[in-house]
Tab-separated table of C-alpha atoms in Angstrom:
chain	number	residue	atom	x	y	z
A	1493	PHE	CA	166.577	82.278	-27.214
A	1494	THR	CA	166.424	81.922	-23.432
A	1495	LEU	CA	168.532	79.530	-21.432
A	1496	PRO	CA	166.813	77.660	-18.600
A	1497	VAL	CA	167.309	79.415	-15.273
A	1498	ALA	CA	169.021	76.322	-13.872
A	1499	MET	CA	171.752	76.746	-16.507
A	1500	ALA	CA	172.420	80.388	-15.667
A	1501	LYS	CA	176.038	80.362	-14.506
A	1502	LEU	CA	176.882	83.870	-15.645
A	1503	LYS	CA	177.449	86.501	-12.956
A	1504	LEU	CA	177.574	90.211	-13.733
A	1505	TYR	CA	179.220	92.631	-11.306
A	1506	TYR	CA	178.003	96.116	-12.184
A	1507	ASP	CA	176.943	99.598	-11.118
A	1508	LEU	CA	174.231	101.232	-13.242
A	1509	MET	CA	175.845	104.657	-12.820
A	1510	SER	CA	178.687	103.234	-14.917
A	1511	GLN	CA	178.131	103.624	-18.646
A	1512	PRO	CA	179.920	100.367	-19.627
A	1513	SER	CA	178.053	98.498	-16.876
A	1514	ARG	CA	174.763	99.711	-18.315
A	1515	ALA	CA	175.773	98.537	-21.772
A	1516	VAL	CA	176.523	94.976	-20.616
A	1517	TYR	CA	173.442	94.840	-18.381
A	1518	ILE	CA	171.176	95.984	-21.230
A	1519	PHE	CA	172.839	93.618	-23.684
A	1520	LEU	CA	172.217	90.593	-21.495
A	1521	LYS	CA	168.611	91.657	-20.954
A	1522	VAL	CA	167.799	92.365	-24.587
A	1523	ASN	CA	169.251	89.014	-25.670
A	1524	ASN	CA	167.429	87.075	-22.916
A	1525	ILE	CA	170.621	85.686	-21.427
A	1526	PRO	CA	170.075	84.613	-17.801
A	1527	PHE	CA	172.558	86.072	-15.327
A	1528	GLU	CA	173.031	86.729	-11.663
A	1529	ALA	CA	173.124	90.476	-11.138
A	1530	ILE	CA	175.563	91.556	-8.403
A	1531	GLN	CA	175.556	95.289	-7.729
A	1532	ILE	CA	178.839	96.966	-6.767
A	1533	ALA	CA	178.105	100.453	-5.410
A	1534	ILE	CA	181.137	102.461	-6.465
A	1535	ARG	CA	179.825	105.522	-4.612
A	1536	ASN	CA	180.149	103.515	-1.389
A	1537	GLY	CA	183.615	102.187	-2.203
A	1538	GLU	CA	182.441	98.592	-2.628
A	1539	HIS	CA	184.772	98.154	-5.595
A	1540	ARG	CA	187.767	98.579	-3.250
A	1541	LYS	CA	186.727	95.917	-0.763
A	1542	PRO	CA	189.049	92.867	-0.476
A	1543	THR	CA	186.255	90.498	-1.541
A	1544	TYR	CA	185.840	92.348	-4.846
A	1545	THR	CA	189.578	92.852	-5.317
A	1546	LYS	CA	189.912	89.068	-5.292
A	1547	ILE	CA	187.599	89.030	-8.334
A	1548	THR	CA	189.360	91.859	-10.169
A	1549	LEU	CA	192.594	93.582	-9.233
A	1550	PHE	CA	191.472	96.501	-11.380
A	1551	GLN	CA	188.642	97.281	-8.895
A	1552	GLN	CA	186.387	98.392	-11.737
A	1553	VAL	CA	183.031	97.458	-13.233
A	1554	PRO	CA	181.693	95.687	-15.191
A	1555	VAL	CA	183.107	92.218	-14.659
A	1556	ILE	CA	181.606	88.880	-15.617
A	1557	ASP	CA	182.214	85.475	-14.092
A	1558	ASP	CA	181.060	82.847	-16.558
A	1559	ASP	CA	181.285	79.576	-14.616
A	1560	GLY	CA	184.758	80.495	-13.340
A	1561	PHE	CA	185.944	82.418	-16.407
A	1562	ILE	CA	186.406	86.009	-15.190
A	1563	LEU	CA	186.556	88.801	-17.736
A	1564	THR	CA	186.917	92.571	-17.361
A	1565	GLU	CA	186.472	95.456	-19.833
A	1566	SER	CA	183.049	96.048	-21.372
A	1567	VAL	CA	184.139	95.751	-25.009
A	1568	ALA	CA	185.812	92.386	-24.384
A	1569	ILE	CA	182.762	91.245	-22.398
A	1570	LEU	CA	180.316	92.188	-25.156
A	1571	GLN	CA	182.436	90.504	-27.819
A	1572	TYR	CA	182.746	87.378	-25.686
A	1573	ILE	CA	178.991	87.212	-25.076
A	1574	CYS	CA	178.292	87.560	-28.800
A	1575	MET	CA	180.569	84.634	-29.646
A	1576	LYS	CA	179.867	82.430	-26.619
A	1577	TYR	CA	176.090	82.592	-27.048
A	1578	LYS	CA	176.205	82.710	-30.866
A	1579	LEU	CA	174.094	85.856	-31.012
A	1580	ALA	CA	172.785	87.467	-34.191
A	1581	GLU	CA	175.608	88.473	-36.514
A	1582	HIS	CA	174.592	92.140	-36.582
A	1583	TRP	CA	175.630	92.696	-32.943
A	1584	TYR	CA	179.293	91.948	-33.627
A	1585	PRO	CA	179.695	91.209	-37.344
A	1586	LEU	CA	182.510	88.831	-38.230
A	1587	ALA	CA	181.470	87.529	-41.646
A	1588	THR	CA	181.965	90.811	-43.508
A	1589	PRO	CA	185.453	92.318	-43.035
A	1590	GLU	CA	184.330	95.869	-43.878
A	1591	THR	CA	181.465	95.928	-41.367
A	1592	HIS	CA	183.603	94.234	-38.721
A	1593	ALA	CA	186.303	96.846	-39.275
A	1594	ARG	CA	183.763	99.674	-38.881
A	1595	VAL	CA	182.622	98.293	-35.541
A	1596	GLN	CA	186.215	97.881	-34.420
A	1597	GLU	CA	186.955	101.418	-35.569
A	1598	TYR	CA	184.190	102.809	-33.352
A	1599	LEU	CA	185.190	100.629	-30.394
A	1600	ASN	CA	188.723	102.060	-30.591
A	1601	TRP	CA	187.586	105.641	-31.235
A	1602	GLN	CA	185.133	105.846	-28.363
A	1603	HIS	CA	187.567	105.819	-25.440
A	1604	ALA	CA	189.281	109.158	-26.057
A	1605	ASN	CA	186.207	110.813	-27.528
A	1606	ILE	CA	182.601	110.093	-26.568
A	1607	ARG	CA	183.543	108.391	-23.294
A	1608	PHE	CA	186.232	110.824	-22.190
A	1609	HIS	CA	184.393	114.059	-22.940
A	1610	GLY	CA	180.998	112.889	-21.650
A	1611	THR	CA	182.554	111.687	-18.421
A	1612	MET	CA	184.459	114.964	-18.010
A	1613	LEU	CA	181.310	117.093	-18.372
A	1614	PHE	CA	179.549	114.893	-15.807
A	1615	ARG	CA	182.527	115.290	-13.483
A	1616	ILE	CA	182.741	119.078	-13.910
A	1617	LEU	CA	179.006	119.698	-13.396
A	1618	PHE	CA	178.156	116.962	-10.885
A	1619	ARG	CA	180.987	115.288	-9.021
A	1620	LEU	CA	183.606	118.002	-8.508
A	1621	PRO	CA	181.259	120.586	-6.933
A	1622	GLN	CA	179.982	117.977	-4.471
A	1623	GLU	CA	183.449	116.685	-3.637
A	1624	THR	CA	185.170	120.077	-3.314
A	1625	LYS	CA	182.216	122.276	-2.248
A	1626	GLN	CA	183.426	124.715	-4.896
A	1627	PRO	CA	181.302	126.259	-7.681
A	1628	VAL	CA	181.352	124.916	-11.210
A	1629	ASN	CA	184.236	126.251	-13.272
A	1630	LYS	CA	182.123	127.835	-16.006
A	1631	ALA	CA	184.985	128.165	-18.484
A	1632	GLU	CA	185.896	124.491	-18.128
A	1633	ALA	CA	182.244	123.480	-18.421
A	1634	GLU	CA	181.710	125.478	-21.588
A	1635	ASP	CA	184.900	124.135	-23.154
A	1636	CYS	CA	183.757	120.601	-22.340
A	1637	ARG	CA	180.318	121.278	-23.842
A	1638	GLU	CA	181.984	122.282	-27.081
A	1639	ARG	CA	184.058	119.101	-27.064
A	1640	ASN	CA	180.879	117.051	-26.610
A	1641	LYS	CA	179.240	118.938	-29.470
A	1642	ALA	CA	182.227	117.995	-31.636
A	1643	VAL	CA	181.753	114.349	-30.646
A	1644	VAL	CA	178.104	114.520	-31.745
A	1645	ARG	CA	179.168	116.064	-35.068
A	1646	HIS	CA	181.611	113.203	-35.589
A	1647	LEU	CA	178.870	110.673	-34.897
A	1648	ASP	CA	176.753	112.443	-37.492
A	1649	GLN	CA	179.248	113.269	-40.224
A	1650	TYR	CA	181.660	110.343	-39.983
A	1651	PHE	CA	179.920	107.340	-38.467
A	1652	LEU	CA	176.248	107.761	-39.347
A	1653	LYS	CA	176.169	109.693	-42.595
A	1654	ASP	CA	173.167	108.174	-44.393
A	1655	LYS	CA	173.046	104.926	-42.381
A	1656	ASN	CA	170.460	103.873	-39.791
A	1657	PHE	CA	173.132	102.828	-37.321
A	1658	LEU	CA	176.739	103.773	-36.635
A	1659	CYS	CA	178.359	100.942	-38.544
A	1660	GLY	CA	175.747	99.818	-41.034
A	1661	ARG	CA	172.091	99.018	-41.646
A	1662	GLU	CA	171.702	97.006	-38.419
A	1663	ILE	CA	172.297	97.768	-34.757
A	1664	SER	CA	175.624	96.637	-33.268
A	1665	ILE	CA	177.396	96.783	-29.921
A	1666	ALA	CA	178.849	100.099	-31.124
A	1667	ASP	CA	175.386	101.695	-31.020
A	1668	LEU	CA	174.688	100.227	-27.607
A	1669	LEU	CA	177.914	101.544	-26.102
A	1670	ALA	CA	177.386	104.952	-27.695
A	1671	VAL	CA	173.869	105.557	-26.359
A	1672	CYS	CA	174.953	104.499	-22.877
A	1673	GLU	CA	177.766	107.060	-22.989
A	1674	LEU	CA	175.461	109.808	-24.255
A	1675	MET	CA	172.981	109.088	-21.467
A	1676	GLN	CA	175.594	110.321	-18.996
A	1677	LEU	CA	174.803	113.784	-20.360
A	1678	HIS	CA	171.170	113.241	-19.352
A	1679	VAL	CA	172.211	112.994	-15.697
A	1680	VAL	CA	173.442	116.593	-15.730
A	1681	ASP	CA	170.608	117.872	-17.942
A	1682	GLU	CA	172.871	118.356	-20.971
A	1683	VAL	CA	171.237	115.893	-23.373
A	1684	ASN	CA	170.239	118.850	-25.557
A	1685	ILE	CA	173.761	118.533	-26.960
A	1686	VAL	CA	172.506	115.350	-28.603
A	1687	HIS	CA	169.007	116.570	-29.455
A	1688	GLN	CA	170.270	119.622	-31.353
A	1689	ASN	CA	171.608	117.330	-34.086
A	1690	ASP	CA	168.674	115.949	-36.071
A	1691	ARG	CA	170.411	112.877	-37.471
A	1692	VAL	CA	171.961	111.883	-34.137
A	1693	ARG	CA	168.672	112.503	-32.301
A	1694	GLU	CA	166.810	110.251	-34.754
A	1695	TRP	CA	169.509	107.575	-34.495
A	1696	PHE	CA	169.396	107.723	-30.698
A	1697	SER	CA	165.638	107.219	-30.747
A	1698	ARG	CA	166.027	104.342	-33.224
A	1699	VAL	CA	168.546	102.561	-30.974
A	1700	LYS	CA	166.404	103.118	-27.887
A	1701	ASP	CA	163.409	101.605	-29.683
A	1702	ARG	CA	165.435	98.550	-30.726
A	1703	LEU	CA	166.605	97.977	-27.151
A	1704	GLY	CA	163.046	98.170	-25.863
A	1705	SER	CA	162.315	97.845	-22.151
A	1706	ALA	CA	165.914	96.797	-21.461
A	1707	PHE	CA	167.020	100.375	-22.188
A	1708	ASP	CA	164.843	101.821	-19.434
A	1709	ALA	CA	165.741	98.993	-17.046
A	1710	GLY	CA	169.412	99.807	-17.525
A	1711	HIS	CA	168.875	103.533	-17.034
A	1712	LYS	CA	166.495	103.559	-14.066
A	1713	ILE	CA	169.191	104.989	-11.758
A	1714	VAL	CA	170.180	107.577	-14.383
A	1715	TYR	CA	166.571	108.807	-14.535
A	1716	LYS	CA	166.390	109.112	-10.756
A	1717	VAL	CA	169.687	110.972	-10.433
A	1718	HIS	CA	168.707	113.282	-13.295
A	1719	ASP	CA	165.451	114.167	-11.550
A	1720	LEU	CA	167.314	114.815	-8.288
A	1721	TYR	CA	169.942	116.924	-10.066
A	1722	LYS	CA	167.365	118.997	-11.929
A	1723	SER	CA	165.054	119.528	-8.950
A	1724	THR	CA	167.579	120.027	-6.170
A	1725	LEU	CA	171.282	119.520	-6.783
A	1726	LYS	CA	171.673	121.892	-9.726
A	1727	SER	CA	170.369	124.863	-7.714
A	1728	GLU	CA	172.407	123.839	-4.661
A	1729	ILE	CA	175.587	123.677	-6.741
A	1730	ALA	CA	174.775	127.067	-8.288
A	1731	ARG	CA	174.739	128.587	-4.781
A	1732	LEU	CA	178.269	127.420	-3.946
């Protein structure tokens, strides 16, 4: 369904270089929920400005303001949107305890695994060399690659197994959050870590297809930064 534009009271504060921001942005788009998109450029320190700190003391993205109700944390936001707008059950299943528990299991697992290790590889290969003007620590990078490979194995052998999606036969917010985290590897040209696993590669493609044009809309900045990294920044960092 689509709410009339005049009824759109939802505001989303986001930065598309943030994996959780992309997940919420894509989710709103794919479910045709009208919202006011307010970009917060973290790279420019906009999240630390007093005007934004009044909205969230955490100075992080994403944040939603739903007609005065302000909510932080992407998982909480996605769950709220599912219930507030009475979205299809498969996104955040509540009726079946087992399926609900599987989604909750992934949402708890992700923070110290797929999110942490993907972010660390991005930081080692992309951010640290630019901030410190020092070369990439190759040992740290290789160790982090192995940790990301282990994450992909866990997606394959524990979560997916013989299922189409991470937590069952239908797509859920777990799949959405996961693909957005894995796309951070694309920025630094390391997405082969995902593609080397047949089952995870096929699942990734399946999720991308289900999200349609919203997936590309949410990753337009990722594509641009990847192209810049591959064509220019990667060689410049290698010369440090």
